[in-house]
Coordinates of C-alpha atoms in Angstrom, one line a residue:
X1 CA 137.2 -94.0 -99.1
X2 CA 139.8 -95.3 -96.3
X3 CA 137.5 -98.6 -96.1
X4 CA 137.8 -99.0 -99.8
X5 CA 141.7 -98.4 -100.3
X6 CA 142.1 -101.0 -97.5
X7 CA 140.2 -103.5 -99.2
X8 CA 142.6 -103.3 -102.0
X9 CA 145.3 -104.4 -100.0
X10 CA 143.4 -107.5 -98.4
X11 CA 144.1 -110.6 -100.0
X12 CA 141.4 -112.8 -98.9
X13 CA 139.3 -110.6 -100.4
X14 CA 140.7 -110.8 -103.8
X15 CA 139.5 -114.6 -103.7
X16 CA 137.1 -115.8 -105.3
X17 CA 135.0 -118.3 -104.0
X18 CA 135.1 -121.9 -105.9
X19 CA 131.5 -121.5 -107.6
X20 CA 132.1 -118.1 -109.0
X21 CA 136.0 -118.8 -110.1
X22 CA 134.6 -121.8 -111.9
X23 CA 132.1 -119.7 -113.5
X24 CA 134.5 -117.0 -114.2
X25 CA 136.8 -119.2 -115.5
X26 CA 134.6 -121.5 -118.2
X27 CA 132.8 -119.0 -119.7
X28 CA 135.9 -116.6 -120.1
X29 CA 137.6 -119.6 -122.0
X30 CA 134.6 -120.4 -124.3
X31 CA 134.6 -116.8 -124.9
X32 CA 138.2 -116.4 -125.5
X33 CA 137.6 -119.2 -128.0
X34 CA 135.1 -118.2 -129.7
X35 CA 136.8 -114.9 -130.1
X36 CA 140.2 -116.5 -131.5
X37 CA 139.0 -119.1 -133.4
X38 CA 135.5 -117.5 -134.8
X39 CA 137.1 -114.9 -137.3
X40 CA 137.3 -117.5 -140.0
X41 CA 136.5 -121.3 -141.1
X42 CA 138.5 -123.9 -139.1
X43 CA 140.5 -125.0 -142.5
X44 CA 142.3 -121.5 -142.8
X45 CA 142.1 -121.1 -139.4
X46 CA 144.7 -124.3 -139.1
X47 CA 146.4 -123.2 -142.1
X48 CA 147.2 -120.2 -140.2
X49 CA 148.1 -121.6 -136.9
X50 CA 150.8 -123.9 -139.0
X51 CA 151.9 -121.3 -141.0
X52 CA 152.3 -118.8 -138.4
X53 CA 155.0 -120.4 -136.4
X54 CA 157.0 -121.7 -138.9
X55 CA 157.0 -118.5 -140.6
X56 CA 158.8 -117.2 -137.2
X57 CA 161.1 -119.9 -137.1
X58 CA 162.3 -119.3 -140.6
X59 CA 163.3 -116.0 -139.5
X60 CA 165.5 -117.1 -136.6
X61 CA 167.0 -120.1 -138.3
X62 CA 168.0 -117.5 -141.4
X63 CA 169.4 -115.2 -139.4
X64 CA 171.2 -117.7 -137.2
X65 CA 172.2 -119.1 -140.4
X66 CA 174.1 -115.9 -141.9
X67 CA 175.3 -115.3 -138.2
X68 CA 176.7 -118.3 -137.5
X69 CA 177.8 -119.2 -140.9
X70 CA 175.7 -121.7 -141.4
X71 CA 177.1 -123.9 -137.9
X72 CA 173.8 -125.6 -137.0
X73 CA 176.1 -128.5 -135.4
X74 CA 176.9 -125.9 -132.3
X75 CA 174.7 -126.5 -129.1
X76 CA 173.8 -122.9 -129.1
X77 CA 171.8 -123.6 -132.2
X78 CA 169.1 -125.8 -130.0
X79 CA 169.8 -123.7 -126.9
X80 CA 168.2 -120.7 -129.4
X81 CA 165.8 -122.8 -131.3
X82 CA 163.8 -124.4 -128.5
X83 CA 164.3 -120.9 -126.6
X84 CA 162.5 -118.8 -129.0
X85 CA 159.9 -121.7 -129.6
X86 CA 158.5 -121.6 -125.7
X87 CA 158.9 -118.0 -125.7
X88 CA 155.8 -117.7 -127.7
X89 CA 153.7 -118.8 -124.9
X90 CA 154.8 -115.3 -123.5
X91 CA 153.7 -113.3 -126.5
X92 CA 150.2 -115.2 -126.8
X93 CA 149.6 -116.2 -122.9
X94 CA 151.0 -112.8 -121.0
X95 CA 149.9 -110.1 -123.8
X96 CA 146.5 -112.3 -124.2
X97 CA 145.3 -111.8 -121.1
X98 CA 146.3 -108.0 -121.5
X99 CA 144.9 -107.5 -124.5
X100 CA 140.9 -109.3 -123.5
X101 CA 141.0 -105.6 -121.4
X102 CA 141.4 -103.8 -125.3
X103 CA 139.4 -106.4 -126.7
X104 CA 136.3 -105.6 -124.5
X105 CA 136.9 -101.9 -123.7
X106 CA 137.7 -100.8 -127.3
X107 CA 136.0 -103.5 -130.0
X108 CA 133.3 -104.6 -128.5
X109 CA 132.4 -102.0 -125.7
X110 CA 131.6 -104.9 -122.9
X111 CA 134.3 -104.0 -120.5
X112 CA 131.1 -102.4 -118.4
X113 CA 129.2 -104.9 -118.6
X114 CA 131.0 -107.5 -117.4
X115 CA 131.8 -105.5 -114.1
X116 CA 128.3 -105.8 -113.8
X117 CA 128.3 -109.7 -114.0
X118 CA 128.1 -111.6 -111.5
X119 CA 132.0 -112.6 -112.2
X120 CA 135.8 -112.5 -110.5
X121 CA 137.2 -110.3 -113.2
X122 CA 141.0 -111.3 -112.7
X123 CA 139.7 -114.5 -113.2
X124 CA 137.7 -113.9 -115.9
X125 CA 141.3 -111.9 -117.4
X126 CA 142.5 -115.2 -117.0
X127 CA 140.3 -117.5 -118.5
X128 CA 140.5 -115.1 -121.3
X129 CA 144.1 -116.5 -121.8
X130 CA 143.2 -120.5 -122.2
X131 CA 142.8 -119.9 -126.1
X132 CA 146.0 -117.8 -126.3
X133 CA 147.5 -121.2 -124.4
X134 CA 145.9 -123.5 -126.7
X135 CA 147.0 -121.6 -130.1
X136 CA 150.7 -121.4 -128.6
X137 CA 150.8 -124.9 -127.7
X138 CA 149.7 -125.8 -131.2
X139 CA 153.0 -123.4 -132.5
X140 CA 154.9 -124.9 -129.8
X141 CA 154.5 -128.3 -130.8
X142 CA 154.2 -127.3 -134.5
X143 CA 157.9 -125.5 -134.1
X144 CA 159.7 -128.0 -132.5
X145 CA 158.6 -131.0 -134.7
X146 CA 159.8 -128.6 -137.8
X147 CA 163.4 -128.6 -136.2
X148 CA 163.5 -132.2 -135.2
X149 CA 162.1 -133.1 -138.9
X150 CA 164.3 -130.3 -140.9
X151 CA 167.0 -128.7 -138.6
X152 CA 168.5 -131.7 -136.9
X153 CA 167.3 -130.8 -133.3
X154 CA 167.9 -133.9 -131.4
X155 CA 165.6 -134.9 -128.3
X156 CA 165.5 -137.9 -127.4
X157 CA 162.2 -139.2 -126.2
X158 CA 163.3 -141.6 -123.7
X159 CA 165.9 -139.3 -122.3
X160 CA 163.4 -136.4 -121.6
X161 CA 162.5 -135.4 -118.4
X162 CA 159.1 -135.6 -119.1
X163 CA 158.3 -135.1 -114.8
X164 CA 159.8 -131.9 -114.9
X165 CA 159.2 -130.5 -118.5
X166 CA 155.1 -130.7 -117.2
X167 CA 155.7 -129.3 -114.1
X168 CA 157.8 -126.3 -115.5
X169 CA 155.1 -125.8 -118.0
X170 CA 152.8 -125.8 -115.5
X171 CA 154.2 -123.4 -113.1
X172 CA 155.5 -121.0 -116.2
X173 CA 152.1 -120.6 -117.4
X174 CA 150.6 -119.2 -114.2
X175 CA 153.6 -117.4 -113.4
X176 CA 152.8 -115.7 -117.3
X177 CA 149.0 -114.9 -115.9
X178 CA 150.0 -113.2 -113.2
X179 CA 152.4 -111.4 -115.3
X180 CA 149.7 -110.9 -117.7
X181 CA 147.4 -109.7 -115.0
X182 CA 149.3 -107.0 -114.0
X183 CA 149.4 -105.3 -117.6
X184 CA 145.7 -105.7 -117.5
X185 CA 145.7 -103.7 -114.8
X186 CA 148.3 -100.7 -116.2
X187 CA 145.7 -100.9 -119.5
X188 CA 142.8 -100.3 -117.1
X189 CA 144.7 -97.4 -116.0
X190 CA 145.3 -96.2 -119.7
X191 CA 142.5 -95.0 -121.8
X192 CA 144.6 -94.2 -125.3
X193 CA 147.0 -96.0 -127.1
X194 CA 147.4 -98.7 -125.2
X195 CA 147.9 -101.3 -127.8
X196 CA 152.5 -101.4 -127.6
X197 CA 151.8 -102.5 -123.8
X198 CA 151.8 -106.3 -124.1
X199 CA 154.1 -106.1 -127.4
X200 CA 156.3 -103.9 -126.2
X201 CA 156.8 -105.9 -122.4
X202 CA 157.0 -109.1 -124.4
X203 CA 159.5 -107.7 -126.9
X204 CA 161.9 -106.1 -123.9
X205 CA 162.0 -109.7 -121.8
X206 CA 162.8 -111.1 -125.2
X207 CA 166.4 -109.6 -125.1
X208 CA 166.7 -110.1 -121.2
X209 CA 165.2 -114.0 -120.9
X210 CA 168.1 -115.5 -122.5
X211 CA 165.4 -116.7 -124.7
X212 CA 167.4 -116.5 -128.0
X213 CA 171.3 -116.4 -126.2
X214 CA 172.7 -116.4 -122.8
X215 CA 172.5 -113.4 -120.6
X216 CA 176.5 -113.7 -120.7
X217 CA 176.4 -112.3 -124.0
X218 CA 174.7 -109.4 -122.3
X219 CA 176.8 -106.3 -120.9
X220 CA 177.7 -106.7 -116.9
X221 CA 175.2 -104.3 -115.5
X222 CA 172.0 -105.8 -117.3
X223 CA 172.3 -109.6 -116.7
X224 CA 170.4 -108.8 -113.3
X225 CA 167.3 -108.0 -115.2
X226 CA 167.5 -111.0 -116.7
X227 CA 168.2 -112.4 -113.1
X228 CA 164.9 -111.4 -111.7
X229 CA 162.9 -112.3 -114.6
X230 CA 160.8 -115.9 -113.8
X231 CA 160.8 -116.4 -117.3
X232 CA 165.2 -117.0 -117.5
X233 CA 164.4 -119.8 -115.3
X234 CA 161.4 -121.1 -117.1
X235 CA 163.1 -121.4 -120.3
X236 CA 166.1 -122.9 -118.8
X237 CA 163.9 -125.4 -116.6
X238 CA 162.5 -126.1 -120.3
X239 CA 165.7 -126.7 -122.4
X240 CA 167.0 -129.1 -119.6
X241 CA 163.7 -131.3 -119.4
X242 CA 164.2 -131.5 -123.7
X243 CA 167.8 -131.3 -124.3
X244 CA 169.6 -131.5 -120.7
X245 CA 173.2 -131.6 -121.7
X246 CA 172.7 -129.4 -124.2
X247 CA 171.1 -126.9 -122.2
X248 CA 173.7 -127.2 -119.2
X249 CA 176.7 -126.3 -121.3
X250 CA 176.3 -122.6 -120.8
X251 CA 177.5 -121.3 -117.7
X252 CA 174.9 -118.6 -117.2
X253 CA 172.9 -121.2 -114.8
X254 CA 174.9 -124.1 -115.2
X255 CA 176.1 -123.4 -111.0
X256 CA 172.1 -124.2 -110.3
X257 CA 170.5 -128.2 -110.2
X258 CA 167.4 -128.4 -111.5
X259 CA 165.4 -128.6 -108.1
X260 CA 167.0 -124.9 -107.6
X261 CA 166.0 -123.5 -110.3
X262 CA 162.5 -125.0 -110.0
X263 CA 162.6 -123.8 -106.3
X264 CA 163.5 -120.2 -107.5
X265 CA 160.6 -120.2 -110.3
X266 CA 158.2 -121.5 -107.8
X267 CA 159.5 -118.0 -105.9
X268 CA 159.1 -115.6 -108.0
X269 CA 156.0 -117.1 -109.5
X270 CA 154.5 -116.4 -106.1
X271 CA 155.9 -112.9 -105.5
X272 CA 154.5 -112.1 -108.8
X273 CA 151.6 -113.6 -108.0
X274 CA 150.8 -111.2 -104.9
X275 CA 152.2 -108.5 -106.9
X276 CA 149.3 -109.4 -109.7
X277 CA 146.7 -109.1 -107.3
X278 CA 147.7 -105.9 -105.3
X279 CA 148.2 -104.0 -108.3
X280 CA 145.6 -105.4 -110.8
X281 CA 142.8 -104.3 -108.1
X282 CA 144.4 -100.6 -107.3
X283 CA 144.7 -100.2 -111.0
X284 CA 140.9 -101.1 -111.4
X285 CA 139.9 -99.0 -108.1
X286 CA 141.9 -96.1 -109.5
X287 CA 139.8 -96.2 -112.9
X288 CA 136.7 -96.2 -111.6
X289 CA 137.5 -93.5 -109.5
X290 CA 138.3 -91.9 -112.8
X291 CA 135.2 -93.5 -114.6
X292 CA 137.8 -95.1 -117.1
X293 CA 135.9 -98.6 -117.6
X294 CA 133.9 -97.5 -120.6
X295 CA 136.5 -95.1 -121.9
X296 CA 137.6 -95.9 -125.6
X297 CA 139.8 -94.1 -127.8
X298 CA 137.0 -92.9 -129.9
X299 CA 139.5 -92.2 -133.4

């Protein structure tokens, strides 16, 4: 028992080696795929994917509308805008890979099974996620074309840091695996009612992200949750690459250049990342202990 509790806390044993993460990986994505994209014909299934995120933008842009008075000139209006559109890659990517632990466990009952694969199951959790990226990517881009078409959201193309808007992306979406990891591993943990945890995680950093206003507007003595979230500096990272001076104007993070708050996502995105690791595996030791793996809420 000792020898096993240890292991949990080795990292080189949480590795994978290249064959089986490649493994892992493709066949989790062409399974996550299928499973997103399978549950109708590809015509509705692109209606949906347009109608979706503009249906989510309407919503914002309404109530920024009755709000604001109807000032969509203000910088804040972009600052929100482009905020709320990358925040979907948190709703889709983190709760994603969460939810592939309901997906198997509850609807399809193969949670056993694949711990008897020969795969890396974080990095299976993972793979899992690629269509959640894809989809959001599709509302991303989908989102942001609506507001420079119809709401007079200016980015100029040859003024966009295009280096660092890739880069950011790049990091954020890891740093929103690990994240998702980790509530893969608290649903392990949980055999009932465990459908709020992604929704509920993504709906909380919603109001502490500065995703849809500064963390200024917040009182005093919760701006440092917002402090220690990766995803303040992701978004910020984000508006800057798209709309720099825009983005700047607000003096949450204005006091940071844009190489410290790459430097600080990089960070965090590797704290999280050891945190992923430690406590997705003492989650998944902890339920089979409890023989939790098959477990489903049977009502």
């Amino acid at each position: 028992m000792t020898n096993q509790k240890s292991k949990i806390f080795n990292l080189k044993s949480l590795v994978p080696d290249r064959q089986t993460f490649t493994r892992s990986f493709r066949m989790a994505a062409w399974l996550g795929w299928q499973i997103e994209s399978n549950w109708t014909d590809p015509f509705l299934f692109a209606i949906y994917s347009i109608i979706k995120p503009l249906s989510g933008a309407a919503i914002l842009v309404v109530m920024y509308s009755i709000v604001s008075g109807g000032n969509f000139e203000s910088p804040i209006f972009p600052y929100i805008y482009l905020g709320n559109a990358f925040y979907m890659y948190v709703g889709q990517v983190m709760t994603g890979i969460s939810w592939a632990i309901i997906d198997d466990r509850e609807h399809y009952k193969t949670l056993k099974y694949m711990y008897m694969a020969p795969i890396h199951m974080p990095t299976y959790l993972m793979g899992r996620g690629v269509a959640r990226f894809i989809v959001a990517s599709i509302s991303v881009l989908i989102t942001i074309l609506f507001g420079v078409a119809f709401l007079h959201i200016q980015i100029d193309l040859a003024a966009v840091n295009w280096g660092l808007f890739f880069l950011s992306l790049f990091i954020g979406v890891i740093m929103l695996a690990m994240m998702g990891l980790i509530l893969a591993g608290i649903t392990l943990m949980l055999a009932n009612h465990v459908w709020f945890i992604g929704d509920a995680t993504a709906g909380a950093l919603y109001l502490f992200s500065g995703a849809i206003f500064p963390l200024d507007v917040l009182p005093a003595f919760l701006r440092p949750i917002g402090f220690i979230m990766p995803i303040t500096y992701w978004l910020e990272l984000l508006r800057r690459s798209l709309v720099g001076s825009v983005a700047q104007a607000f003096p949450t993070l204005a006091g940071f250049s844009n190489a410290q708050l790459l430097y600080i996502l990089i960070g965090l995105t590797i704290v999280f990342g050891v945190l992923s690791a430690v406590v997705f595996h003492w989650c998944e030791f902890r339920a089979r202990e409890r023989g939790m793996l098959d477990m489903v809420t049977n009502y």
